[in-house]
XYZ file of C-alpha atoms in Angstrom:
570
model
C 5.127 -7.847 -35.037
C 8.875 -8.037 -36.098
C 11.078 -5.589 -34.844
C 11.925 -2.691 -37.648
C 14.184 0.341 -37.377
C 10.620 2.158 -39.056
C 8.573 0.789 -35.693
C 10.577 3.488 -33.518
C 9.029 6.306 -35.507
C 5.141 5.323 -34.742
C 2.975 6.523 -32.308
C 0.488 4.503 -30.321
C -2.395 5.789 -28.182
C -5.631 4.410 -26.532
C -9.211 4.049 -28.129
C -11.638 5.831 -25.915
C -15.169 5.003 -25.864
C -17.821 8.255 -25.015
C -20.852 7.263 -23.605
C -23.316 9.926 -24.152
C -24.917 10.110 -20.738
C -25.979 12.995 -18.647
C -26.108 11.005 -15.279
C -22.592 9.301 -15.994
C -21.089 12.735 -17.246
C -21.969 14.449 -13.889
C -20.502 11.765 -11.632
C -17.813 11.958 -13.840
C -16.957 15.518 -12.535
C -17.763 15.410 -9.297
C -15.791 12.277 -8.732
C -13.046 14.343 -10.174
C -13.838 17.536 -8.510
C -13.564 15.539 -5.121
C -10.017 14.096 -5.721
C -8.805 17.552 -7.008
C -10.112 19.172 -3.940
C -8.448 15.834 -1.823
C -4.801 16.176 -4.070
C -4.820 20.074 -3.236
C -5.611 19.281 0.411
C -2.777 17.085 0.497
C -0.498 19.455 -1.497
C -1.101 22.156 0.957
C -1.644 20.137 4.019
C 1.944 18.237 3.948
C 3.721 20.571 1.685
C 4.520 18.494 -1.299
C 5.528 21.642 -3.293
C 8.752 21.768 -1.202
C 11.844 20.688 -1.131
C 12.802 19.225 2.645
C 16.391 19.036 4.346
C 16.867 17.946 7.767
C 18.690 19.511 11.010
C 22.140 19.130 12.038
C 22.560 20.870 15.777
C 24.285 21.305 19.129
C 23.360 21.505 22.448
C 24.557 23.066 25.416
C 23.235 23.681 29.070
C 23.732 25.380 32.238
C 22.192 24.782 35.530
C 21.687 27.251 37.985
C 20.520 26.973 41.873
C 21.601 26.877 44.859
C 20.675 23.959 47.721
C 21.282 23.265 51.368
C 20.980 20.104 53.073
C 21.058 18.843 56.267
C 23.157 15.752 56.887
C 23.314 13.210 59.598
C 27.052 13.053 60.997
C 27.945 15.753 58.159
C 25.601 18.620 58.916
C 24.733 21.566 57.139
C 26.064 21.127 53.287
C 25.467 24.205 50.548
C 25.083 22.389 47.273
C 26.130 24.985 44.478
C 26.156 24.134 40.531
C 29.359 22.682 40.783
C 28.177 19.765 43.315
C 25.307 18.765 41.770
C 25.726 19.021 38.194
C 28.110 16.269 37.243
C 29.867 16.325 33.973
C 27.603 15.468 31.019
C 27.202 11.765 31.199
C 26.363 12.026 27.124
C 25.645 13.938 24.378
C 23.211 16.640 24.360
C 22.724 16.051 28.248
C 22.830 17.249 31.763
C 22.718 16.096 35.222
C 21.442 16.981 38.565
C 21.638 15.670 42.475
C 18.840 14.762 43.656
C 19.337 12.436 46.747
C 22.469 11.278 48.075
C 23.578 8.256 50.651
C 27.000 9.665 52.600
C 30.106 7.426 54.215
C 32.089 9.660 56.110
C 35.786 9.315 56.853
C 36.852 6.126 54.664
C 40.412 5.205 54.946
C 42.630 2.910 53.162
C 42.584 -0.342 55.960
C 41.429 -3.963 56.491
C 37.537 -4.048 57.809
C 35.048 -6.822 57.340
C 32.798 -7.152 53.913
C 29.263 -6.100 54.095
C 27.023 -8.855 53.659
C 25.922 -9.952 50.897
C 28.577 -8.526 49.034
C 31.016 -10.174 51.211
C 31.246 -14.145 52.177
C 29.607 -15.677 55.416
C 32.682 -17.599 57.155
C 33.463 -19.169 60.635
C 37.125 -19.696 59.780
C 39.898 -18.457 58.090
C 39.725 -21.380 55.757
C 36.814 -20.378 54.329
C 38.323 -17.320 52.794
C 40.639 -17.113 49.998
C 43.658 -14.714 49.718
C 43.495 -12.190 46.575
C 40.391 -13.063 46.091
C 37.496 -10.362 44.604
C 34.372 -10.500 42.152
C 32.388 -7.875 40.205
C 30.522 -6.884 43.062
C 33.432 -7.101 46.269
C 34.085 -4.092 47.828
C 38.126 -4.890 48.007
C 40.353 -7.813 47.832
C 40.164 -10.532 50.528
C 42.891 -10.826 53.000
C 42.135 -14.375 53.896
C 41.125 -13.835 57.521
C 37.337 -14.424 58.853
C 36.473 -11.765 60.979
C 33.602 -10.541 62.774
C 31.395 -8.397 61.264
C 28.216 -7.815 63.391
C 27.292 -9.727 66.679
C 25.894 -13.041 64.729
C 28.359 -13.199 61.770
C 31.235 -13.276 60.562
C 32.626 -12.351 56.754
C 36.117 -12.273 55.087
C 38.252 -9.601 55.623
C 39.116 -7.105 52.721
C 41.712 -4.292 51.867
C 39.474 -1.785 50.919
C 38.092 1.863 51.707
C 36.507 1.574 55.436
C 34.281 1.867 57.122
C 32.511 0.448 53.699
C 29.376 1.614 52.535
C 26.238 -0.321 54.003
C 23.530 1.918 53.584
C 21.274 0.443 50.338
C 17.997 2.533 49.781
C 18.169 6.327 48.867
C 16.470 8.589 52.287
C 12.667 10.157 51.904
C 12.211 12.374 50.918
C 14.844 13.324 48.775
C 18.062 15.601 50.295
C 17.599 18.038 47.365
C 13.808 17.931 46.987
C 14.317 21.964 46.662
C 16.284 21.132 43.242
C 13.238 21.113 41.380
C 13.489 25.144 41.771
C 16.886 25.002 39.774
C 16.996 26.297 36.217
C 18.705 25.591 33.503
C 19.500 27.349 30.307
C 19.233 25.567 26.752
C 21.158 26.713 23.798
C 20.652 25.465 20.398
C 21.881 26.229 17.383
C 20.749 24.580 14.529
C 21.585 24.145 10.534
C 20.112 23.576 7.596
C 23.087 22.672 4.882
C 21.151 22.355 1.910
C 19.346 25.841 2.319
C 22.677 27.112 4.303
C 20.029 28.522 7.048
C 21.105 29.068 10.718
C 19.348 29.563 13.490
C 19.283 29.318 17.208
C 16.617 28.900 19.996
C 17.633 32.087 21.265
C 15.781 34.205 18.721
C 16.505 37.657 17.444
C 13.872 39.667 18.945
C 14.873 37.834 22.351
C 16.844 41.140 24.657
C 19.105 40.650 27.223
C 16.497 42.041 29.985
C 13.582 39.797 28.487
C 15.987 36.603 29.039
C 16.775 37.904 32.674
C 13.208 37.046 33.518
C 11.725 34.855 30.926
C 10.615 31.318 32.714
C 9.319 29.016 29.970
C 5.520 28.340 30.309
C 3.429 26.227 27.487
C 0.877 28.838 28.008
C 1.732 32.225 28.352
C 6.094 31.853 27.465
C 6.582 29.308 25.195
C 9.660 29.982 23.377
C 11.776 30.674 26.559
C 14.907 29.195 26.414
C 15.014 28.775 29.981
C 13.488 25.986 32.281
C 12.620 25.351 35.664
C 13.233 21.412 36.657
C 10.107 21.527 38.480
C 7.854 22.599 35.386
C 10.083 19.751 32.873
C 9.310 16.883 35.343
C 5.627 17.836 35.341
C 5.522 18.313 31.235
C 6.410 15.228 31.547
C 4.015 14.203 33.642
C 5.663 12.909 37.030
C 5.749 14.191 40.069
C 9.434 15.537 41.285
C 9.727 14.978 44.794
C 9.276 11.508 43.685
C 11.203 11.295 41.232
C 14.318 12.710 42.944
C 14.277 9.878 45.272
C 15.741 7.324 43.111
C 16.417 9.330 39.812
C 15.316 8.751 36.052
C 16.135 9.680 32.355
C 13.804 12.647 31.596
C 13.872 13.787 27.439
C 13.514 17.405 26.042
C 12.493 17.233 22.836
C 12.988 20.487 20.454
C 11.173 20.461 17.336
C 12.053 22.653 14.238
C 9.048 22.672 11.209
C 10.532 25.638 9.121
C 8.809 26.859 6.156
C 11.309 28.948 4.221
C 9.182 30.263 1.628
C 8.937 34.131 1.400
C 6.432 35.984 3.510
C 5.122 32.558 4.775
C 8.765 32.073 6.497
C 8.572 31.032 10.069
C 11.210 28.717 11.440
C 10.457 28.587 15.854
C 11.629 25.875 18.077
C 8.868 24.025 20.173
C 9.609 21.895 23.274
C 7.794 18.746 24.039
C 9.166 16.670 27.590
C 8.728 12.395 28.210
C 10.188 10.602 30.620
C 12.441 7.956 29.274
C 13.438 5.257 32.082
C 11.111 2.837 33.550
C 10.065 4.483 36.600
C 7.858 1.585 38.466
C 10.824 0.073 41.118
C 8.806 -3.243 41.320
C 8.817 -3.639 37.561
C 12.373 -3.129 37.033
C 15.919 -4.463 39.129
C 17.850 -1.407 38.864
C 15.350 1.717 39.251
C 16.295 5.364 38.933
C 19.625 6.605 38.169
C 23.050 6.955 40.077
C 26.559 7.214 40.396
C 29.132 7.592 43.496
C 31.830 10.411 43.847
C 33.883 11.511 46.523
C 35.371 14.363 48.545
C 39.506 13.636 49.743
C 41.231 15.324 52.258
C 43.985 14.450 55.020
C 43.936 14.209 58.232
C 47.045 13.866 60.255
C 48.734 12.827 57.505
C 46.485 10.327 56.791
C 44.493 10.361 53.545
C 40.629 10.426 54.010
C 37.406 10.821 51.970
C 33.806 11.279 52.270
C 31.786 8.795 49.667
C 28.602 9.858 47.956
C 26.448 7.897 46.184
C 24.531 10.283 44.148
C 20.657 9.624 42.971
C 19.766 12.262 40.443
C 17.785 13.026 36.945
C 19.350 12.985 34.109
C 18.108 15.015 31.289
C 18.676 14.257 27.478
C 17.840 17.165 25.036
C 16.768 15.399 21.250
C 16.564 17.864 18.484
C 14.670 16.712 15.618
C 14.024 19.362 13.006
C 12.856 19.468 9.382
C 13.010 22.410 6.725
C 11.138 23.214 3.562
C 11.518 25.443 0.538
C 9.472 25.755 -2.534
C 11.021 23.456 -5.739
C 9.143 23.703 -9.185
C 10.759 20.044 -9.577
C 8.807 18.774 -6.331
C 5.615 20.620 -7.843
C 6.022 18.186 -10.952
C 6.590 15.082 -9.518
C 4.369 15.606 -7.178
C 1.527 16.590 -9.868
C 2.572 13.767 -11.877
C 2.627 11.095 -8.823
C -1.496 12.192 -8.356
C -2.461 12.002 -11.764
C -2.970 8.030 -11.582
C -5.686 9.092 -8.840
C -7.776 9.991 -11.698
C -8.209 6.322 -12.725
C -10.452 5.858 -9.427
C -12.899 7.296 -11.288
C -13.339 5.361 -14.639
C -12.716 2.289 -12.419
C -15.965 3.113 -10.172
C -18.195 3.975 -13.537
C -16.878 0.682 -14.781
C -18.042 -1.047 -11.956
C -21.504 0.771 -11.210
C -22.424 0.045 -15.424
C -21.173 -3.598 -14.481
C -23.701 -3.864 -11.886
C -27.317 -4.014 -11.893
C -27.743 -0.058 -11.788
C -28.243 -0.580 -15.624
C -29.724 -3.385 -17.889
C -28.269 -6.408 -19.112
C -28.589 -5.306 -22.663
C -27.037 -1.941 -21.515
C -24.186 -3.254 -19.854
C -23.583 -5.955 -22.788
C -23.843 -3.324 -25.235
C -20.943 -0.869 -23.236
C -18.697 -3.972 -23.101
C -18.619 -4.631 -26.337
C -17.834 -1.456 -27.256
C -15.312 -1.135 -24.950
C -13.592 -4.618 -24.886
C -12.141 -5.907 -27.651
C -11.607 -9.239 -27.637
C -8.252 -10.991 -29.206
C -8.792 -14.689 -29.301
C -5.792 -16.816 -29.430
C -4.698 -18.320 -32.833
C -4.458 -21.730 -31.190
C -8.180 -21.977 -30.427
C -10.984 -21.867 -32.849
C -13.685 -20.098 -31.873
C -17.173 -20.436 -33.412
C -20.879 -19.312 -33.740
C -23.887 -21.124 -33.840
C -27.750 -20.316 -34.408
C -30.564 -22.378 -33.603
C -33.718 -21.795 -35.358
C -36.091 -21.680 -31.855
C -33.681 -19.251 -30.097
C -33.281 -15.795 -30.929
C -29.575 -15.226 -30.119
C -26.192 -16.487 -31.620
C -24.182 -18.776 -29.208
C -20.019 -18.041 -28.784
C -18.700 -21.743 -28.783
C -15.224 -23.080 -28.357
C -14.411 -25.927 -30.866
C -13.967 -29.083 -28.867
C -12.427 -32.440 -30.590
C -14.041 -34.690 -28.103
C -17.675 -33.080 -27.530
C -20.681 -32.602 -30.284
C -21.246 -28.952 -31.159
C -24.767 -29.159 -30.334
C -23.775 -30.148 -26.732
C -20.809 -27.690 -26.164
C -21.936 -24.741 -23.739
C -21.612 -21.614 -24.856
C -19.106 -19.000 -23.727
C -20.998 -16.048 -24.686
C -24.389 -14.917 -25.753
C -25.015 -12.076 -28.383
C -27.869 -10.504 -29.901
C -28.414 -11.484 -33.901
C -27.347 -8.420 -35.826
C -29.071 -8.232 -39.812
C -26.645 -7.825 -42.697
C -27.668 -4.993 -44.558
C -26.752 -7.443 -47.610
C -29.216 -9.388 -46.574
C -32.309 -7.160 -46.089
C -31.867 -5.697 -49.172
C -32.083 -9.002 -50.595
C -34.922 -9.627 -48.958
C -37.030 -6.389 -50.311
C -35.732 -7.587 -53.662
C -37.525 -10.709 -53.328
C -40.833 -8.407 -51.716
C -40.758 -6.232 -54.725
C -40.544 -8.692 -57.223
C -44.267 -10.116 -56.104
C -43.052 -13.414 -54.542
C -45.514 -14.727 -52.299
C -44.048 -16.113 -49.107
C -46.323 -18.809 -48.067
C -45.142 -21.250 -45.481
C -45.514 -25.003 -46.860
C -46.417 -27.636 -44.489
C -43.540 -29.175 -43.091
C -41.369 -31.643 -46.120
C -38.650 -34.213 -44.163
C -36.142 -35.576 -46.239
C -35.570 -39.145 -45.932
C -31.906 -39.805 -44.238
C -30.647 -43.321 -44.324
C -29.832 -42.835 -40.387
C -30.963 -40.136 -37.902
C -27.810 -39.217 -35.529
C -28.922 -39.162 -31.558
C -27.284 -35.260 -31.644
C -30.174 -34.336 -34.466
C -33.684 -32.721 -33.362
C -35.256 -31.965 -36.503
C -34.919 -35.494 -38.255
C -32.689 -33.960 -41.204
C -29.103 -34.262 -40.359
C -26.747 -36.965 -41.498
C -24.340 -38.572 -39.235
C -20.942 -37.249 -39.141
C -17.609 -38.824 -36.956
C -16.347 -34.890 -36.502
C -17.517 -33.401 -33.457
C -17.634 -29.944 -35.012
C -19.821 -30.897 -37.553
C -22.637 -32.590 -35.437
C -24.540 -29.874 -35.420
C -28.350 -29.400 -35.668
C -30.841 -26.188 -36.631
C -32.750 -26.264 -33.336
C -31.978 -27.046 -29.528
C -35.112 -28.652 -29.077
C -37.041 -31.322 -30.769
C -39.066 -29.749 -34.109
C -39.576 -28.998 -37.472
C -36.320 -28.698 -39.665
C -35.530 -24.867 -40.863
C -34.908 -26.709 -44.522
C -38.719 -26.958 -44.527
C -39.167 -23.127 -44.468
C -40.414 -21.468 -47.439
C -37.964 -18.539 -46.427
C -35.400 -21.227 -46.702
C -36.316 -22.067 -50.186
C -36.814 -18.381 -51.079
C -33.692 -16.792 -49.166
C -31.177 -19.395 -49.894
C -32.085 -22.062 -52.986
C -34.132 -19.597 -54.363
C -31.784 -19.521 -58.193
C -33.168 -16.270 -59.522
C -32.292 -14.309 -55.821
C -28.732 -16.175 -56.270
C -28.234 -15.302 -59.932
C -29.102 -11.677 -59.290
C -26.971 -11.550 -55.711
C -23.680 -13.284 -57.656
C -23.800 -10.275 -60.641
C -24.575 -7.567 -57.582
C -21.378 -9.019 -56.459
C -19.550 -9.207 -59.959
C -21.786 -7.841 -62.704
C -19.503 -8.944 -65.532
C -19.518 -12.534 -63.731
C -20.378 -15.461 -66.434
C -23.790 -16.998 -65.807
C -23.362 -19.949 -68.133
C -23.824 -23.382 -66.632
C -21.460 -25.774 -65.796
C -19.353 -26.966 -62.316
C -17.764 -23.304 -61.837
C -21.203 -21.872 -61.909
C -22.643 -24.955 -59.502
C -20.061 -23.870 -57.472
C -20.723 -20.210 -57.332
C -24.452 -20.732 -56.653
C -23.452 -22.809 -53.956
C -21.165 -20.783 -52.004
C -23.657 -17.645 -52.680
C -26.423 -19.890 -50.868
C -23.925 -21.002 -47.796
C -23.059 -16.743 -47.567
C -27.445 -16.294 -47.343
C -27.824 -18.930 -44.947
C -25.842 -17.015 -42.649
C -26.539 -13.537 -43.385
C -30.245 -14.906 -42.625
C -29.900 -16.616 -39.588
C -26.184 -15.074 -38.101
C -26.129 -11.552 -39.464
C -22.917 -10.083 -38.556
C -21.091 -12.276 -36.417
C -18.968 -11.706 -33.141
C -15.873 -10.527 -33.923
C -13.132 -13.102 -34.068
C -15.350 -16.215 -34.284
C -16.372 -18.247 -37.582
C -19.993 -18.648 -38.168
C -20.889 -22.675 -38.448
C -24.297 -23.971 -40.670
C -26.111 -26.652 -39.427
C -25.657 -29.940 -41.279
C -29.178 -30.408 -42.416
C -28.938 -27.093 -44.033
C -25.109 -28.260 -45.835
C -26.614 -31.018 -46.819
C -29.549 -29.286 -48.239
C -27.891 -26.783 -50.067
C -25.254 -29.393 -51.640
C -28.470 -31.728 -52.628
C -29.947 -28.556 -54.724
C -26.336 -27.705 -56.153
C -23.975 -30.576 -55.773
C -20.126 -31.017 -55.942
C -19.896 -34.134 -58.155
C -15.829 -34.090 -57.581
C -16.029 -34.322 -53.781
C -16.734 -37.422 -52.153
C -16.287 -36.874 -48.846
C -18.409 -35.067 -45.992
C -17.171 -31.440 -45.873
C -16.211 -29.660 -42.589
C -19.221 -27.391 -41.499
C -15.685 -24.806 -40.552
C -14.016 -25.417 -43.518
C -16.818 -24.441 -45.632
C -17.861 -21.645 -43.544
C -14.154 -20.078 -43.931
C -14.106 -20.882 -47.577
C -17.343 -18.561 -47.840
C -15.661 -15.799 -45.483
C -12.375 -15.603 -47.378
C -14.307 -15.216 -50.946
């Protein structure tokens, strides 16, 4: 359709087709009761009437507990908050001692490396001066000394006596830190809603924090936590954990609803362990780090290592708010209204299958399809006298019509043109008596021809016969003779048509009567035909017709299409 400045000011919309049906109309609505009742489930369920915005917090702890170990060459040691909890070693995270390995009195000096850190040698020339890697414990002085009663290693500069012990003691030194409790504060914000709030919540009093201990059960919005009680959220066992450490995560959750009296926004606390904790699965298990303790003695500068094993814990806030928005509503409502298509889609397919009959479900899809065939194919209609349907053919150049398979199948459909013709005929007092069968002599019978009328043709659409089968020609019909050479029923259906039509003779009125007897033929044996296909006669019927009212002028055999669109068009 060409584009016109007028096209913008039309309006389109769909053709609906009703089927009056009391079973169809009833699954109709419950089909789409059950997806209202599913979109209002989901509505309510996931809140898509709100509008969301997403946390932004802090975090900050403090530890509390007091420890005392025993040990060996050290003695008695009282481990307060300030020995065991390390600064933060990220964000949003704390740390706490757990087990410790202790090297008393190191002092800056020349002592042998600790295998197998250090290099086995038997002589000096086996060590390099300056020398060190990632993993020496000092720089080599280039002397092989002796470092146990078998072997020998190159001397370093270093702290000594150096370290030598490798695994962490069991149990764990501070086993008792599981006791130790630590306070969480978060404060959270929601910028689009510019809502604050903290897990510290109003109705919380000084005297109820003094003594609250958080407990799933019975306490669960406590700000304050016992180790022991995390690690077993979490579900691992502390005293073994605090032999060789681990990563353990608090997790604070925020689902606020901020609408009205329905407003509740309350932290809740979920715990995981994070590292791998299996020591045969992994090469570097737990968690650690080494610090140490300086002092002098004799004016000699001294320290006591430490290599600390301890849990470190990560708090993760993850938080999401939500406030009524008319505009969500909308788009939301909108978004679900394409669920209603489920249901026309199922009715289409349960008519499509064989929950109805064939004529039932033909009958729907023609009423509800419309069918557009494309200009560059020609698509036609044929009726054979011992069948009592019309065929849907495409033209082919190559194959006969008679042999082409049909595309479709449709029900004949009467003209009313034609039945009224018919009564006319009735009324008048013509008897209709069948004559026994009259076949035309043809020079040459084509192989596609079953009734022994047709005349050979070199155009595949026009090699067409009146039956499928072998038998007697429809030509020989008295209806034949009645319905379609029949002059008087012409004469009278020509001034129905026109009534001030001239009915003197001559090759205008041939022509007339002949055209008039092409449109009977196939009001008789087509009817109303499918829509966007041309109706095609047989050729012993053509030739029949032309035989009773000829065309002197044309010499030539006339397309069976042609003459059928000639007859459509007038």
């Amino acid at each position: 359709m060409p584009c016109k400045l007028l096209n913008l000011c039309e309006y389109e919309t769909h053709k609906l087709v009703r089927i009056q049906s009391v079973r169809l109309g009833s699954l109709k609505w419950t089909f789409n009761g059950v997806i209202l009742m599913f979109i209002c489930i989901m509505m309510l369920w996931n809140k898509e009437y709100q509008e969301h915005d997403y946390v932004v917090s802090s975090v900050t702890a403090k530890v509390k507990g007091v420890a005392l170990t025993s040990l060996p060459d050290v003695g008695d040691i009282v481990w307060d908050v300030v020995d065991y909890s390390e600064p933060s070693q990220g964000k949003n995270s704390f740390f706490v001692v757990t087990n410790v390995i202790v090297t008393k009195k190191q002092r800056q000096g020349k002592c042998p490396e600790v295998p197998p850190y250090g290099k086995v040698c038997r002589t000096d020339e086996d060590c390099v001066k300056g020398f060190w890697d990632q993993h020496s414990h000092g720089v080599q002085t280039g002397a092989c000394v002796k470092f146990d009663v078998t072997r020998k290693t190159c001397e370093v500069s270093a702290w000594c006596p150096i370290e030598t012990k490798k695994k962490p003691p069991k149990p764990a030194l501070l086993a008792s830190a599981e006791n130790f409790t630590v306070l969480i504060k978060n404060n959270i914000r929601f910028p689009n809603f510019n809502f604050m709030r903290r897990n510290i919540l109003p109705e919380m009093t000084e005297s109820y924090l003094k003594r609250c201990q958080f407990n799933r059960h019975t306490d669960p919005s406590c700000p304050i936590f016992r180790l022991g009680d995390i690690v077993k959220e979490a579900k691992e066992n502390f005293s073994e954990m605090a032999v060789e450490g681990g990563v353990i995560g608090i997790q604070i959750k925020w689902d606020c609803n901020l609408d009205g009296f329905l407003r509740n926004c309350q932290p809740k606390y979920s715990f995981r362990r994070l590292d791998e904790k299996e020591s045969n699965r992994t090469l570097y298990p737990g968690l650690n780090f080494r610090f140490a303790r300086y002092q002098t003695e004799k004016g000699v500068e001294e320290r006591t290592l430490f290599k600390a094993f301890g849990i470190r814990f990560d708090v993760m806030v993850f938080g999401k708010a939500g406030k009524f928005s008319i505009i969500q509503l909308i788009i939301f409502i909108g978004s679900t209204l394409s669920y209603y298509a489920l249901t026309t889609v199922f009715i289409d397919w349960l008519i499509g299958t064989s929950c109805y009959s064939k004529e039932a479900r033909q009958n729907y899809s023609e009423k509800k399809v419309e069918s557009v065939q494309d200009r560059q194919q020609c698509i036609l209609c044929v009726s054979f006298v011992d069948e009592n349907h019309i065929r849907v053919v495409k033209r082919s150049h190559k194959k006969s019509l008679q042999q082409v398979k049909p595309i479709s199948v449709h029900p004949c459909k009467d003209d009313t043109g034609h039945l009224s013709a018919m009564v006319g005929v009735l009324q008048k007092g013509n008897n209709i008596v069948d004559k026994p069968p009259q076949v035309l002599p043809r020079p040459s019978l084509p192989a596609w021809c079953l009734c022994g009328c047709c005349l050979p043709s070199t155009h595949p659409q026009e090699q067409l016969c009146c039956r499928q089968s072998i038998g007697r020609c429809i030509t020989t019909s008295s209806l034949f003779e009645q319905l379609v050479l029949s002059r008087p029923l012409l004469d009278a259906v020509l001034l129905y048509r026109e009534p001030l039509s001239d009915l003197t003779e001559g090759e205008q009125r041939i022509a007339a009567l002949r055209n008039c007897s092409y449109r009977q033929y196939i009001s008789w044996r087509i009817g109303a035909p499918p829509r966007e296909s041309i109706p095609v006669m047989p050729s012993c019927s053509v030739w029949r017709i032309r035989e009773e009212y000829p065309n002197w002028n044309m010499c030539f055999l006339p397309c069976a299409i042609n003459v059928t669109l000639k007859i459509l068009l007038t």
